[in-house]
Structure formats: structure tokens, C-alpha cells
Coordinates of C-alpha atoms in Angstrom, one line a residue:
M1129 CA 34.2 11.9 -15.4
K1130 CA 32.7 15.3 -14.8
K1131 CA 30.9 15.2 -18.2
F1132 CA 29.4 11.8 -17.3
K1133 CA 28.0 13.2 -14.0
I1134 CA 26.5 16.1 -15.8
L1135 CA 24.9 13.8 -18.4
V1136 CA 23.5 11.6 -15.7
Y1137 CA 22.0 14.6 -13.9
I1138 CA 20.4 15.9 -17.1
F1139 CA 19.0 12.5 -17.9
F1140 CA 17.5 12.3 -14.4
L1141 CA 15.9 15.8 -14.8
I1142 CA 14.3 14.8 -18.1
I1143 CA 12.9 11.6 -16.6
V1144 CA 11.5 13.4 -13.5
N1145 CA 10.0 16.3 -15.5
G1146 CA 8.5 13.9 -18.1
C1147 CA 6.3 12.2 -15.5
Q1148 CA 4.9 15.3 -13.9
S1149 CA 1.5 16.8 -14.6
D1150 CA 1.7 19.9 -16.8
D1151 CA -1.9 20.9 -16.9
G1152 CA -1.3 23.7 -14.4
Q1153 CA -4.4 22.8 -12.4
N1154 CA -4.6 22.7 -8.6
N1155 CA -6.5 19.5 -8.0
S1156 CA -6.8 19.7 -4.2
K1157 CA -10.2 20.1 -2.6
K1158 CA -12.3 20.5 -5.6
D1159 CA -15.7 19.1 -6.5
V1160 CA -15.3 16.1 -8.7
A1161 CA -17.5 14.7 -11.5
N1162 CA -18.2 11.0 -11.5
S1163 CA -15.7 10.6 -14.4
E1164 CA -12.8 11.4 -12.0
I1165 CA -13.3 8.0 -10.3
N1166 CA -12.2 6.5 -13.6
G1167 CA -8.9 4.6 -13.4
M1168 CA -7.0 2.3 -11.1
W1169 CA -6.9 2.7 -7.3
T1170 CA -5.2 0.7 -4.5
L1171 CA -6.9 0.1 -1.1
V1172 CA -4.6 1.5 1.6
N1173 CA -6.9 1.6 4.7
V1174 CA -10.3 0.4 6.0
S1175 CA -11.8 2.0 9.1
G1176 CA -15.0 1.8 11.0
G1177 CA -17.4 -1.0 11.5
F1178 CA -18.9 -2.3 14.8
A1179 CA -15.4 -3.3 16.1
G1180 CA -13.8 0.0 15.1
A1181 CA -11.4 -1.4 12.5
N1182 CA -8.4 0.6 11.4
Q1183 CA -6.6 -1.8 9.0
N1184 CA -3.8 -0.7 6.6
F1185 CA -3.1 -2.7 3.5
T1186 CA 0.0 -3.0 1.4
A1187 CA -0.3 -0.7 -1.7
G1188 CA -1.1 -2.7 -4.7
S1189 CA -2.4 -5.8 -2.9
I1190 CA -6.1 -4.8 -3.5
R1191 CA -6.8 -2.9 -6.7
W1192 CA -10.0 -1.4 -8.0
D1193 CA -10.1 -0.3 -11.7
F1194 CA -13.1 1.8 -12.7
D1195 CA -13.8 1.9 -16.4
E1196 CA -16.3 4.7 -17.1
S1197 CA -16.7 3.8 -20.8
N1198 CA -18.7 0.7 -19.8
N1199 CA -19.4 1.3 -16.1
T1200 CA -17.4 -1.7 -15.0
L1201 CA -15.3 -2.1 -11.9
K1202 CA -12.6 -4.8 -12.0
I1203 CA -11.3 -5.8 -8.6
V1204 CA -8.1 -7.8 -7.9
N1205 CA -8.0 -8.7 -4.2
D1206 CA -4.7 -10.3 -3.4
N1207 CA -4.9 -9.5 0.3
Q1208 CA -2.6 -11.7 2.4
I1209 CA -3.8 -10.3 5.8
T1210 CA -5.8 -13.2 7.1
D1211 CA -7.2 -11.5 10.2
A1212 CA -8.5 -8.3 8.4
I1213 CA -12.0 -7.6 9.5
Y1214 CA -13.0 -6.2 6.1
D1215 CA -11.0 -5.8 2.9
G1216 CA -13.6 -4.7 0.4
L1217 CA -15.0 -6.9 -2.3
P1218 CA -13.6 -10.2 -3.7
T1219 CA -11.8 -10.4 -7.0
G1220 CA -14.3 -10.0 -9.9
T1221 CA -15.9 -7.7 -12.3
Y1222 CA -18.8 -5.6 -11.2
T1223 CA -21.0 -2.9 -12.8
Y1224 CA -21.4 0.4 -11.1
S1225 CA -23.5 3.6 -11.5
S1226 CA -24.1 6.9 -9.9
I1227 CA -27.8 6.3 -9.2
L1228 CA -28.7 5.3 -5.7
S1229 CA -32.0 3.9 -4.5
T1230 CA -31.6 3.8 -0.7
T1231 CA -28.7 6.1 0.1
S1232 CA -28.4 9.9 0.0
C1233 CA -25.0 11.6 -0.1
G1234 CA -23.9 14.7 1.8
E1235 CA -22.3 17.8 0.4
G1236 CA -19.1 17.1 -1.4
F1237 CA -19.8 13.4 -1.9
N1238 CA -20.9 11.6 -5.0
P1239 CA -23.2 8.6 -5.2
L1240 CA -21.7 5.1 -6.0
A1241 CA -23.8 2.0 -6.5
I1242 CA -21.9 -1.3 -7.1
T1243 CA -24.3 -3.9 -8.5
N1244 CA -25.0 -6.8 -6.1
A1245 CA -22.6 -5.3 -3.5
F1246 CA -23.4 -1.9 -1.9
E1247 CA -24.6 1.6 -2.3
S1248 CA -22.4 4.3 -0.8
C1249 CA -20.9 7.8 -1.3
Y1250 CA -17.5 8.8 -2.3
T1251 CA -15.2 11.8 -2.5
I1252 CA -11.8 12.4 -4.2
T1253 CA -9.3 14.8 -2.8
D1254 CA -5.6 15.0 -3.8
N1255 CA -5.8 11.6 -5.6
I1256 CA -7.3 10.0 -2.5
L1257 CA -10.6 8.2 -3.0
T1258 CA -12.7 7.7 0.1
I1259 CA -15.8 5.4 -0.2
D1260 CA -18.0 5.9 2.9
N1261 CA -20.1 2.8 3.2
N1262 CA -22.3 4.3 5.9
Q1263 CA -19.6 4.4 8.5
I1264 CA -21.9 6.1 11.0
A1265 CA -24.2 3.0 11.1
D1266 CA -21.3 0.5 11.6
G1267 CA -20.3 0.5 7.9
F1268 CA -16.8 0.9 6.7
A1269 CA -14.8 3.8 5.1
L1270 CA -12.4 2.5 2.4
K1271 CA -9.5 4.8 1.6
F1272 CA -7.7 4.3 -1.8
E1273 CA -4.8 6.0 -3.5
R1274 CA -4.8 6.5 -7.2
I1275 CA -2.3 4.4 -9.0
M1276 CA -0.4 6.8 -11.2
F1277 CA 1.4 5.9 -14.4
C1278 CA 4.0 8.0 -16.0
G1279 CA 2.2 10.5 -18.3
T1280 CA -1.1 10.5 -16.4
N1281 CA -2.5 13.1 -14.0

């Protein structure tokens, strides 16, 4: 029985260590290139707007998948909260770019233009993506968490 417990413990350690980043980089609070938005994100909170929204969402219910190879954004919006003031964009495929025509971004933010939707600015810190859709002027701030898969950073 003791050998079995040791084997289970060793197996557990292998699994846990196999899914951790081994690049040795500290990714907190660093400037990000537009390519770091690439990947899948889940909307976890929307705040701001005229009414002062502060709505949390179930992780995974609203997913945004940025594909930098062809500048597409695939959104799956399975939100079940019927009284949410704003939950982002509806399910669909959009194109995006980092060229803005009407918005300028402050220091530490990167431009994000989603075709036929909005222009905004974003920042990524510690696998948290914040899209500031002009929150100062009654827009919304969308907070996402990166969806991590085993073997990814």
C-alpha cells in the first residue's frame, strides 16, 4: 500500500510539472506586442457604462479567440444572464487590426479595432486582457482571462 501511495504521488508531480511554463520569464507587468493577444480568452467581468455596470460572467460562457495568422476573432457568446447590461459582441467571426482611425491609446495600452464593432485599447497583465472601450465616456471595460491549455504559456 505504501508503494502505491508513492507511485500516485510521483504521478501527480509529473502531471503538475508537465503543465507549468518552463520559459523562466516573469510575464507580469510588461509591455506586450499585439501578438500576445493571440489565443483564447474568456470574459469574466464587464464594468462601466452610463449605469455603472459591474457584471461578472461564468468563465467559459463567453469566449473570444484571436487568431493573429489571419486577423480573425471568433466569438462564442453563450451568456445565460438575461439582465446583463452588456456582454460584449454576439457569436460570430470578426476581423481585427491594430490600426485605429478615431481612438488614441494611452501609455501601456495597445490599439484594437474590431471591424464593424468598435475601436478600443487593450492591455495584458498576468494573463488578464482588459479591453477599455472608452470607459471614461460611458463605454465599457471588458476583463478577460486567458484560457490556458496544458503545455501553453
